[in-house]
Coordinates of C-alpha atoms in Angstrom, one line a residue:
Chain A
M1 CA -3.7 -5.0 21.8
G2 CA -5.4 -1.8 20.8
H3 CA -8.1 -1.1 18.2
I4 CA -8.4 1.2 15.3
Q5 CA -9.7 4.6 16.4
S6 CA -11.6 7.2 14.4
L7 CA -9.1 10.1 14.5
G8 CA -10.0 12.2 11.5
K9 CA -8.3 12.5 8.2
R10 CA -4.7 11.3 8.2
I11 CA -2.7 14.0 6.4
E12 CA 0.9 12.9 7.1
L13 CA 2.8 9.8 8.2
V14 CA 6.3 9.1 9.4
S15 CA 6.3 5.4 8.7
M16 CA 9.5 4.6 10.7
D17 CA 10.5 7.0 13.5
K18 CA 14.3 6.3 13.8
V19 CA 14.3 8.0 17.2
C20 CA 11.8 5.7 18.8
G21 CA 12.0 2.1 17.7
D22 CA 10.8 2.5 14.2
I23 CA 7.2 3.2 15.3
S24 CA 4.8 4.8 12.8
I25 CA 3.6 8.3 13.8
A26 CA 0.7 9.9 12.0
L27 CA -0.8 13.4 11.9
Y28 CA -4.6 13.6 11.7
E29 CA -6.7 16.6 10.9
A30 CA -10.1 17.1 12.4
A31 CA -12.3 20.0 13.4
D32 CA -13.5 21.1 16.8
D33 CA -17.1 21.9 17.8
N34 CA -16.6 25.4 16.3
G35 CA -15.4 24.1 13.0
S36 CA -11.8 25.2 13.6
A37 CA -9.1 22.9 12.4
T38 CA -7.4 20.7 15.0
F39 CA -4.6 18.2 14.6
L40 CA -3.8 15.0 16.4
I41 CA -0.5 13.3 16.6
H42 CA -1.0 9.5 17.1
T43 CA 0.8 6.2 17.1
Y44 CA -0.8 2.8 17.3
S45 CA 2.5 1.5 18.8
H46 CA 2.5 0.1 22.4
L47 CA 6.3 0.3 22.5
D48 CA 7.9 1.6 25.7
G49 CA 8.6 5.2 25.1
A50 CA 6.0 5.8 22.4
S51 CA 3.8 8.0 24.5
V52 CA 6.9 10.1 25.6
R53 CA 7.9 10.4 22.0
I54 CA 4.4 11.7 21.0
A55 CA 4.5 14.1 23.9
F56 CA 7.8 15.5 22.6
I57 CA 6.5 15.9 19.1
V58 CA 3.5 17.7 20.3
R59 CA 5.7 20.1 22.3
A60 CA 8.0 20.5 19.4
M61 CA 5.1 21.5 17.1
Q62 CA 4.0 24.0 19.7
V63 CA 7.5 25.6 20.2
L64 CA 8.9 25.3 16.7
G65 CA 5.7 25.8 14.8
G66 CA 3.9 28.3 17.1
M67 CA 1.0 26.0 17.5
D68 CA -1.3 25.9 20.5
P69 CA -2.4 23.0 22.6
V70 CA -6.0 21.8 22.2
P71 CA -7.8 21.8 25.6
G72 CA -8.7 18.3 26.7
V73 CA -6.7 16.6 23.9
A74 CA -3.2 15.7 25.1
A75 CA -1.8 15.0 21.7
G76 CA -3.7 17.8 19.9
V77 CA -2.4 21.0 18.4
R78 CA -4.0 23.8 16.5
F79 CA -3.1 27.2 15.0
S80 CA -4.3 30.2 17.1
C81 CA -6.0 31.6 14.0
G82 CA -8.2 28.5 13.7
A83 CA -7.3 28.0 10.0
T84 CA -6.1 24.7 8.7
H85 CA -2.7 25.5 7.1
A86 CA -2.6 21.8 6.5
L87 CA 0.6 21.9 4.4
G88 CA 2.4 24.1 6.9
C89 CA 1.3 21.8 9.7
R90 CA 2.5 18.7 7.8
R91 CA 5.9 20.4 7.5
I92 CA 6.0 21.3 11.1
F93 CA 5.1 17.7 12.0
L94 CA 7.8 16.3 9.8
E95 CA 10.5 18.7 11.1
A96 CA 9.5 17.8 14.7
C97 CA 9.8 14.1 14.0
K98 CA 13.4 14.6 12.8
L99 CA 14.5 15.7 16.2
A100 CA 15.7 13.6 19.1
S101 CA 13.4 13.7 22.1
D102 CA 16.0 15.4 24.2
T103 CA 16.5 18.3 21.8
D104 CA 16.3 21.8 23.4
L105 CA 13.5 23.5 21.7
A106 CA 13.4 27.1 20.7
E107 CA 11.6 29.1 18.1
K108 CA 13.7 29.7 15.0
P109 CA 14.8 33.2 13.9
L110 CA 13.4 34.9 10.8
T111 CA 16.9 35.4 9.5
I112 CA 19.3 32.8 8.0
F113 CA 22.6 32.8 6.1
D114 CA 22.0 31.3 2.6
K115 CA 25.2 29.4 1.7
K116 CA 24.2 29.2 -2.0
S117 CA 24.1 33.0 -2.5
E118 CA 26.3 33.9 0.5
R119 CA 23.7 36.4 1.7
T120 CA 21.7 36.8 4.8
V121 CA 18.1 36.3 4.1
T122 CA 15.5 37.9 6.3
V123 CA 11.7 37.4 6.4
T124 CA 9.9 40.3 7.9
S125 CA 6.3 40.2 9.3
R126 CA 4.4 43.2 7.9
G127 CA 1.2 42.3 9.9
A128 CA -2.1 40.9 8.8
G129 CA -0.4 37.7 7.7
D130 CA 1.9 39.4 5.2
Y131 CA 5.6 38.5 5.1
G132 CA 8.3 40.1 3.0
V133 CA 11.5 38.4 2.0
S134 CA 14.8 40.2 1.5
A135 CA 18.5 39.5 1.2
D136 CA 21.6 41.6 1.8
G137 CA 24.5 42.1 -0.6
E138 CA 25.1 43.0 -4.2
E139 CA 22.1 43.5 -6.5
D140 CA 23.4 41.0 -9.0
G141 CA 21.2 37.9 -8.7
R142 CA 19.6 39.0 -5.5
D143 CA 16.1 39.4 -6.7
R144 CA 16.2 36.0 -8.4
R145 CA 17.3 34.3 -5.2
V146 CA 14.8 36.1 -3.1
G147 CA 12.1 35.1 -5.6
A148 CA 13.1 31.5 -5.3
I149 CA 13.0 31.5 -1.6
T150 CA 9.7 33.2 -1.7
K151 CA 8.4 30.5 -3.9
G152 CA 9.8 28.0 -1.4
L153 CA 7.7 29.5 1.4
I154 CA 4.7 29.3 -0.8
K155 CA 5.2 25.6 -1.5
L156 CA 6.0 24.7 2.1
A157 CA 3.6 26.8 4.0
Q158 CA 0.8 27.1 1.5
T159 CA 1.0 30.9 1.6
E160 CA -0.3 33.1 -1.2
A161 CA 2.1 35.1 -3.4
I162 CA 1.4 38.8 -3.1
A163 CA 4.6 39.9 -4.9
D164 CA 7.8 38.3 -6.1
D165 CA 9.2 38.9 -2.6
A166 CA 6.2 38.7 -0.4
V167 CA 3.7 36.1 0.7
R168 CA 0.5 36.1 2.8
F169 CA -1.3 33.7 5.1
S170 CA -4.9 33.5 4.0
C171 CA -6.0 33.7 7.7
G172 CA -4.5 37.2 7.9
Q173 CA -2.6 36.3 11.1
T174 CA 1.1 36.2 11.8
H175 CA 2.8 32.8 12.0
N176 CA 6.4 33.8 12.8
A177 CA 7.4 30.5 14.4
M178 CA 6.2 28.5 11.4
V179 CA 7.9 30.8 8.9
G180 CA 11.2 30.7 10.9
L181 CA 11.0 26.9 11.0
L182 CA 10.4 26.6 7.3
L183 CA 12.8 29.2 6.2
P184 CA 15.9 26.9 6.1
R185 CA 13.9 24.4 4.0
A186 CA 12.7 27.2 1.7
L187 CA 16.4 27.8 0.7
N188 CA 16.4 24.4 -1.0
V189 CA 12.8 23.4 -1.6
R190 CA 13.8 21.0 -4.3
A191 CA 15.5 18.8 -1.8
V192 CA 12.3 18.8 0.3
M193 CA 10.3 17.7 -2.7
R194 CA 12.8 15.0 -3.6
E195 CA 12.6 13.7 -0.1
Q196 CA 8.8 13.6 -0.3
E197 CA 8.9 11.8 -3.6
D198 CA 11.3 9.2 -2.2
Q199 CA 9.0 8.6 0.7
A200 CA 6.0 8.3 -1.5
G201 CA 7.6 5.5 -3.5
R202 CA 8.4 3.4 -0.5
G203 CA 6.0 0.6 0.5
V204 CA 4.4 0.3 -2.9
L205 CA 4.6 -3.3 -4.1
A206 CA 5.6 -3.5 -7.8
A207 CA 5.1 -6.5 -10.0
P208 CA 8.5 -8.3 -10.7
S209 CA 8.6 -6.9 -14.2
A210 CA 8.4 -3.3 -12.8
Q211 CA 11.0 -3.8 -10.0
T212 CA 14.4 -2.2 -10.5
Chain B
M1 CA -26.1 -3.1 -13.2
M2 CA -25.7 -6.9 -12.9
T3 CA -27.6 -7.2 -9.6
E4 CA -31.2 -8.3 -9.6
T5 CA -34.0 -8.3 -7.1
T6 CA -34.6 -11.8 -6.1
T7 CA -35.5 -13.8 -3.1
P8 CA -33.3 -12.5 -0.3
V9 CA -30.4 -14.8 0.6
A10 CA -30.2 -15.8 4.2
P11 CA -27.4 -14.1 6.2
M12 CA -24.1 -15.7 5.5
T13 CA -20.8 -15.9 7.4
S14 CA -17.9 -14.1 5.8
R15 CA -16.5 -17.4 4.6
E16 CA -19.8 -18.6 3.1
R17 CA -20.1 -15.2 1.4
V18 CA -16.6 -15.3 -0.2
L19 CA -16.9 -18.9 -1.3
A20 CA -20.4 -18.3 -2.8
A21 CA -19.1 -15.3 -4.7
L22 CA -16.2 -17.3 -6.0
R23 CA -18.7 -19.8 -7.3
R24 CA -20.7 -16.9 -8.7
E25 CA -23.7 -17.9 -6.6
P26 CA -26.1 -15.5 -4.9
V27 CA -24.8 -13.8 -1.8
D28 CA -26.4 -11.9 1.0
R29 CA -24.1 -9.0 0.2
T30 CA -21.0 -8.6 -2.0
P31 CA -18.0 -9.8 0.0
V32 CA -15.1 -7.6 0.7
C33 CA -12.1 -9.7 -0.2
N34 CA -8.3 -9.2 -0.3
P35 CA -6.6 -11.8 -2.5
T36 CA -3.4 -9.9 -1.8
S37 CA -2.1 -8.0 1.3
V38 CA -3.9 -5.3 3.2
A39 CA -1.0 -4.9 5.7
T40 CA 0.0 -1.3 6.7
V41 CA 2.7 0.1 9.0
E42 CA 0.0 1.3 11.4
L43 CA -1.6 -2.1 11.6
M44 CA 1.9 -3.5 12.2
D45 CA 2.2 -1.2 15.2
L46 CA -1.3 -2.0 16.4
V47 CA -0.6 -5.8 16.7
E48 CA 3.2 -5.6 17.2
A49 CA 4.0 -7.5 14.0
N50 CA 6.4 -5.5 11.9
F51 CA 7.8 -6.2 8.5
P52 CA 10.2 -7.8 7.7
T53 CA 9.8 -10.3 10.6
A54 CA 6.0 -10.6 9.9
N55 CA 7.0 -12.3 6.6
R56 CA 9.1 -14.9 8.4
D57 CA 7.5 -15.6 11.8
P58 CA 4.2 -17.4 11.7
E59 CA 2.8 -15.9 14.9
L60 CA 3.5 -12.4 13.6
M61 CA 2.3 -13.2 10.1
A62 CA -1.0 -14.6 11.5
R63 CA -1.5 -11.7 13.9
L64 CA -1.0 -9.1 11.2
A65 CA -3.1 -10.9 8.6
A66 CA -6.0 -11.2 11.1
T67 CA -6.4 -7.4 11.3
S68 CA -8.0 -7.6 7.8
Y69 CA -11.0 -9.2 9.5
T70 CA -10.8 -8.1 13.1
E71 CA -10.0 -4.4 12.5
L72 CA -10.9 -3.6 8.9
G73 CA -14.0 -5.7 8.5
F74 CA -13.0 -7.5 5.4
D75 CA -14.6 -11.0 4.8
S76 CA -11.2 -12.6 4.3
V77 CA -7.7 -12.8 5.6
M78 CA -4.6 -13.3 3.6
P79 CA -1.4 -14.0 5.4
V80 CA 1.0 -14.1 2.5
F81 CA 1.7 -10.4 2.2
S82 CA 4.6 -10.5 -0.2
I83 CA 5.4 -12.5 -3.4
I84 CA 8.7 -13.9 -2.3
Q85 CA 8.1 -16.8 0.1
E86 CA 8.6 -19.6 -2.5
S87 CA 11.5 -17.8 -4.1
A88 CA 13.2 -17.4 -0.8
A89 CA 12.6 -21.1 -0.2
L90 CA 14.1 -22.0 -3.6
G91 CA 17.3 -20.2 -2.7
C92 CA 16.9 -16.8 -4.4
K93 CA 18.9 -13.9 -3.1
M94 CA 16.7 -11.8 -0.9
Q95 CA 16.5 -8.2 0.2
W96 CA 14.3 -8.4 3.3
E97 CA 14.0 -4.6 3.6
Q98 CA 12.5 -2.8 6.6
K99 CA 9.2 -2.2 8.3
D100 CA 8.0 0.2 5.6
N101 CA 9.1 -1.6 2.5
W102 CA 8.5 -4.9 0.7
P103 CA 10.9 -7.7 0.7
T104 CA 12.2 -8.4 -2.8
V105 CA 14.1 -10.9 -4.7
R106 CA 17.4 -9.7 -6.1
M107 CA 16.5 -10.7 -9.7
N108 CA 19.8 -9.3 -11.0
E109 CA 21.5 -12.2 -9.3
P110 CA 19.6 -15.1 -10.9
I111 CA 20.0 -18.6 -9.4
W112 CA 19.2 -20.5 -12.6
H113 CA 19.9 -20.1 -16.3
G114 CA 18.1 -22.9 -18.0
P115 CA 15.4 -25.6 -17.3
E116 CA 18.1 -28.1 -16.5
D117 CA 19.2 -26.0 -13.5
I118 CA 15.7 -26.1 -11.9
V119 CA 15.5 -28.1 -8.7
V120 CA 12.4 -28.0 -6.5
P121 CA 13.9 -29.5 -3.4
N122 CA 12.2 -32.3 -1.6
D123 CA 11.9 -30.3 1.5
F124 CA 10.5 -27.2 -0.4
I125 CA 7.4 -26.8 1.8
K126 CA 9.4 -27.5 4.9
R127 CA 11.8 -24.6 4.3
P128 CA 11.4 -21.7 6.8
D129 CA 9.8 -19.2 4.4
T130 CA 7.2 -21.7 3.1
E131 CA 6.6 -23.4 6.4
C132 CA 6.0 -20.0 8.0
V133 CA 3.0 -19.5 5.7
L134 CA 1.6 -23.0 6.5
E135 CA 2.0 -22.4 10.2
A136 CA 0.4 -19.0 10.0
I137 CA -2.6 -20.5 8.1
K138 CA -3.1 -23.1 10.9
I139 CA -2.9 -20.3 13.5
L140 CA -5.5 -18.2 11.7
R141 CA -7.9 -21.1 11.3
R142 CA -7.5 -22.0 15.0
E143 CA -7.9 -18.4 16.2
L144 CA -10.5 -17.1 13.8
G145 CA -12.6 -20.2 13.5
P146 CA -14.7 -21.4 10.6
D147 CA -16.5 -18.2 9.8
V148 CA -13.7 -16.3 8.1
A149 CA -12.4 -17.0 4.6
I150 CA -8.7 -17.7 4.7
I151 CA -7.0 -17.1 1.4
G152 CA -3.5 -18.4 0.7
K153 CA -1.2 -17.7 -2.1
T154 CA 0.9 -19.8 -4.4
M155 CA 3.0 -18.1 -7.0
G156 CA 2.6 -19.2 -10.6
P157 CA 5.5 -20.4 -12.7
W158 CA 5.8 -17.3 -14.8
S159 CA 6.4 -15.2 -11.6
L160 CA 8.8 -17.8 -10.2
A161 CA 10.7 -17.7 -13.4
Y162 CA 11.2 -13.9 -13.2
H163 CA 12.5 -14.4 -9.7
C164 CA 14.8 -17.3 -10.4
F165 CA 16.0 -16.4 -13.9
G166 CA 15.7 -12.6 -13.8
V167 CA 13.0 -10.7 -15.8
E168 CA 15.1 -9.8 -18.8
P169 CA 16.8 -13.2 -19.3
F170 CA 13.5 -15.0 -19.0
L171 CA 11.7 -12.7 -21.4
L172 CA 14.5 -13.1 -23.9
M173 CA 14.3 -16.9 -23.5
S174 CA 10.6 -16.7 -24.2
L175 CA 11.3 -14.9 -27.5
D176 CA 14.3 -17.0 -28.6
D177 CA 13.4 -20.4 -27.4
P178 CA 9.8 -21.3 -26.7
G179 CA 10.7 -24.9 -26.0
R180 CA 13.1 -24.1 -23.2
T181 CA 10.6 -21.5 -21.9
K182 CA 7.9 -24.1 -21.7
A183 CA 10.3 -26.5 -20.0
V184 CA 11.1 -23.9 -17.4
L185 CA 7.4 -23.3 -16.7
D186 CA 6.7 -27.0 -16.7
R187 CA 9.3 -27.6 -14.0
L188 CA 8.4 -24.6 -11.9
K189 CA 4.7 -25.4 -11.8
E190 CA 5.5 -28.2 -9.5
A191 CA 6.5 -25.7 -6.8
T192 CA 3.2 -23.9 -7.4
V193 CA 1.2 -27.1 -7.0
Q194 CA 3.2 -28.4 -4.0
F195 CA 2.8 -25.1 -2.1
G196 CA -0.8 -24.8 -3.0
L197 CA -1.7 -28.3 -1.8
A198 CA 0.2 -27.8 1.4
Q199 CA -1.8 -24.6 2.1
I200 CA -5.0 -26.6 1.5
D201 CA -3.9 -29.1 4.1
A202 CA -3.1 -26.2 6.5
G203 CA -6.7 -24.9 6.1
V204 CA -7.1 -22.3 3.4
D205 CA -10.4 -21.9 1.6
A206 CA -9.1 -20.4 -1.6
L207 CA -5.7 -19.6 -3.1
T208 CA -4.5 -16.5 -5.0
L209 CA -2.3 -17.5 -7.8
P210 CA -0.2 -14.5 -9.0
D211 CA 1.4 -15.1 -12.3
H212 CA 2.9 -11.9 -13.5
A213 CA 2.3 -12.0 -17.3
T214 CA 1.6 -8.3 -16.9
G215 CA 0.1 -6.1 -19.5
D216 CA 3.2 -4.0 -19.8
L217 CA 5.5 -6.8 -21.0
V218 CA 3.4 -9.7 -22.0
S219 CA 0.7 -9.8 -24.6
G220 CA -2.6 -11.6 -24.6
E221 CA -1.2 -13.9 -27.3
Y222 CA 1.7 -14.8 -25.0
Y223 CA -0.7 -15.6 -22.3
E224 CA -2.6 -18.0 -24.5
R225 CA 0.6 -19.6 -25.8
Y226 CA 2.4 -20.1 -22.6
L227 CA 0.1 -19.9 -19.7
K228 CA -3.5 -20.7 -20.5
D229 CA -3.1 -24.5 -20.5
L230 CA -0.8 -24.3 -17.5
H231 CA -3.5 -22.5 -15.6
I232 CA -6.1 -25.0 -16.7
E233 CA -3.8 -27.7 -15.3
M234 CA -3.5 -25.7 -12.0
V235 CA -7.3 -25.7 -11.7
E236 CA -7.3 -29.5 -12.2
R237 CA -4.6 -30.2 -9.7
I238 CA -5.4 -27.8 -6.9
P239 CA -8.9 -28.6 -5.8
I240 CA -10.1 -25.3 -4.2
P241 CA -11.1 -22.0 -5.8
L242 CA -8.1 -20.3 -7.4
I243 CA -7.9 -16.5 -7.9
L244 CA -5.6 -15.6 -10.7
H245 CA -3.7 -12.3 -10.1
I246 CA -2.1 -10.4 -13.0
C247 CA -1.2 -6.7 -12.7
G248 CA -1.7 -4.1 -15.4
R249 CA -4.0 -3.8 -18.4
T250 CA -5.2 -7.3 -19.1
V251 CA -8.5 -7.0 -21.0
D252 CA -6.8 -8.5 -24.0
R253 CA -6.4 -11.8 -22.1
M254 CA -9.4 -11.8 -19.8
G255 CA -11.4 -13.9 -22.3
F256 CA -8.6 -16.6 -22.2
I257 CA -8.4 -16.4 -18.4
A258 CA -12.2 -16.9 -18.2
E259 CA -11.8 -20.2 -20.0
T260 CA -9.2 -21.6 -17.6
G261 CA -11.7 -22.7 -14.9
M262 CA -10.1 -20.3 -12.3
A263 CA -12.8 -19.2 -9.9
A264 CA -11.8 -15.5 -10.0
F265 CA -9.5 -13.0 -11.6
H266 CA -8.0 -10.3 -9.4
Y267 CA -7.8 -7.4 -11.8
D268 CA -6.0 -4.1 -11.9
S269 CA -7.4 -0.6 -12.0
K270 CA -5.9 -0.1 -15.5
N271 CA -9.0 -2.0 -16.6
E272 CA -12.5 -0.5 -16.4
P273 CA -14.9 -2.6 -14.3
E274 CA -17.6 -2.5 -17.1
E275 CA -15.2 -3.6 -19.8
A276 CA -13.7 -6.3 -17.6
M277 CA -17.1 -7.7 -16.8
E278 CA -17.9 -7.8 -20.5
A279 CA -14.5 -9.3 -21.4
V280 CA -15.0 -12.3 -19.0
H281 CA -18.6 -12.7 -20.2
G282 CA -19.7 -14.5 -17.0
G283 CA -17.0 -17.2 -17.2
I284 CA -15.1 -16.1 -14.1
A285 CA -15.7 -13.9 -11.0
L286 CA -13.9 -10.6 -10.8
V287 CA -12.3 -9.1 -7.7
G288 CA -10.1 -6.0 -7.2
N289 CA -9.8 -2.9 -9.2
I290 CA -9.7 -0.3 -6.3
N291 CA -6.7 1.7 -7.3
N292 CA -3.7 1.5 -4.9
P293 CA -1.2 4.3 -5.7
E294 CA -3.6 7.1 -6.6
T295 CA -6.7 6.3 -4.6
L296 CA -6.0 4.2 -1.5
F297 CA -2.6 5.7 -1.0
S298 CA -3.0 9.3 -2.1
K299 CA -6.7 10.2 -1.9
G300 CA -9.4 10.0 0.7
P301 CA -12.5 8.0 1.6
E302 CA -14.7 9.9 -0.9
E303 CA -12.7 8.7 -3.8
V304 CA -12.5 5.1 -2.4
H305 CA -16.3 5.2 -2.0
A306 CA -16.7 6.1 -5.7
E307 CA -14.5 3.3 -6.9
V308 CA -16.2 0.7 -4.7
V309 CA -19.7 1.9 -5.9
R310 CA -18.5 1.7 -9.5
N311 CA -17.5 -1.9 -9.1
L312 CA -20.7 -2.8 -7.3
E313 CA -22.7 -1.1 -10.1
A314 CA -20.8 -3.1 -12.7
G315 CA -21.6 -6.3 -10.9
V316 CA -18.1 -7.2 -9.8
Q317 CA -18.5 -10.2 -7.5
L318 CA -15.9 -9.4 -4.8
I319 CA -14.7 -6.0 -3.8
G320 CA -11.2 -5.2 -2.8
P321 CA -7.9 -3.4 -3.7
E322 CA -6.3 -4.2 -7.0
C323 CA -3.1 -5.5 -5.5
A324 CA -1.2 -5.6 -2.2
I325 CA -1.9 -2.1 -0.8
P326 CA 0.9 0.3 -0.2
L327 CA 2.2 -0.1 3.4
Q328 CA 1.6 3.6 4.2
T329 CA -2.1 3.4 3.2
A330 CA -4.4 5.3 5.6
I331 CA -6.6 3.1 7.7
E332 CA -9.6 5.2 7.1
N333 CA -9.4 4.5 3.4
L334 CA -9.4 0.8 4.0
L335 CA -12.4 1.0 6.4
E336 CA -14.3 2.8 3.7
I337 CA -14.4 -0.3 1.4
P338 CA -16.6 -2.5 3.7
K339 CA -18.5 0.6 4.8
T340 CA -19.4 1.5 1.3
V341 CA -20.4 -2.1 0.4
R342 CA -22.7 -2.3 3.4
E343 CA -24.3 1.1 2.7
W344 CA -24.7 0.3 -1.0
H345 CA -26.5 -2.9 -0.3
A346 CA -28.7 -1.3 2.4
A347 CA -29.7 1.3 -0.1
N348 CA -30.2 -1.1 -3.0
R349 CA -31.6 -4.1 -1.2
T350 CA -30.4 -6.4 -4.0
V351 CA -28.9 -9.7 -4.2
N352 CA -25.9 -10.3 -6.3

């Protein structure tokens, strides 16, 4: 049996990892000696395969989210800019946990076809952490759709709005991989929020009179 | 602040501390006590004791319950994580759920419709889901020794009636036919007493008695009419400290509850610590109040710290979460409860 470890502040939890025997996997936030944000992926499970699963998630966060390894911390990741981007990191973690451990990992493109509007949506890095969102096709409804996707990126990656079609990372650095990973979710951010709400309601014991 | 500077109390074991606080006697420091569950999915992983099996297998139930003391530093352990053991044993339809959710009774499929239907079977405490609890208690006493408070749980008749009759049918019965309602409670209380006495034989030091006359559906007047005398009878028939648990805003009935002879009332964060202490006017100990969904589940150690301190400042006798904690609760938030209690006492050097 193990013991509880002091790992920092837990900022996300996958309570049952369907890929690996329903183990619980958590994302912890801490700071290194320089005060830069670091993240740790951890499970208390001793199940066979748990450590391999953690190693995959770490690798997935590096490839899909553009995160760096933390020297000396096998299950640690960080952003190269040193900023926290906690919300973005949580999304990267959750996306990584959805993947089977034998998934081929590759950075996602900054372009995607949006079925809802039947347009190709492109996010363009303008440097200094700024990203513009655009879509092809007819003008009718385009700006509204671009605006909605931009808001999606704001909610998912905790970016700042600098225009109806542009966002900025507060660190002033580019995060192409993270933006590419989150772009498909930004197309339907309501579904993401619903999923979060469903998860938040699980595991809370209600009095019999409050049970549905 | 209810604390006073008096002759220091000699160091106590966790068990001595909890039992003294339940008697409202001086303690060396305020005990950290969980009358309901502190199980989490991460603790399940740590000791390889996952829900739902940990609700049905005594070895796993004991192993998970022990973490409250061995890992979190609480003064008590409480192996009855859920509120369904007796109802399962009585034959209710169950939904056992998965690791990250609570087992529940399918109350929309009631097993009884009137008092004449109620049968507490002769082998009630020998059925798998009740016997599991008894075996887990024996294991905990054997493994943890005499220094830890073991708290059991026996569901009150009002809660059992919800499970066996369905919430709406039972509440309608209570409106339409008080006589039948009292007959239902009268028959179901035998399950409460039987299971409570069996847990005493197995080794518990105190029992939580949840009886969900909750503030949202049941008034204080209802409590007095239907439950106060029943709870007095429970105290008379179950000879160890009883901790009554009722969720929700309950200040309107705390005065009645304080007159039952129960040792403690496990109270919800919908009640302010100060008003609760005033409402029970020293007639019963209080425990609980640390908010589950907003604080323990969604916030961080700083907010937990603040709520613990507020309860300590109000003179609440035992510190703990308001109810069974959410299964996804972060461990660092749970660790903050005993840490804050120890720090507060070190800073204040007072005796409760």
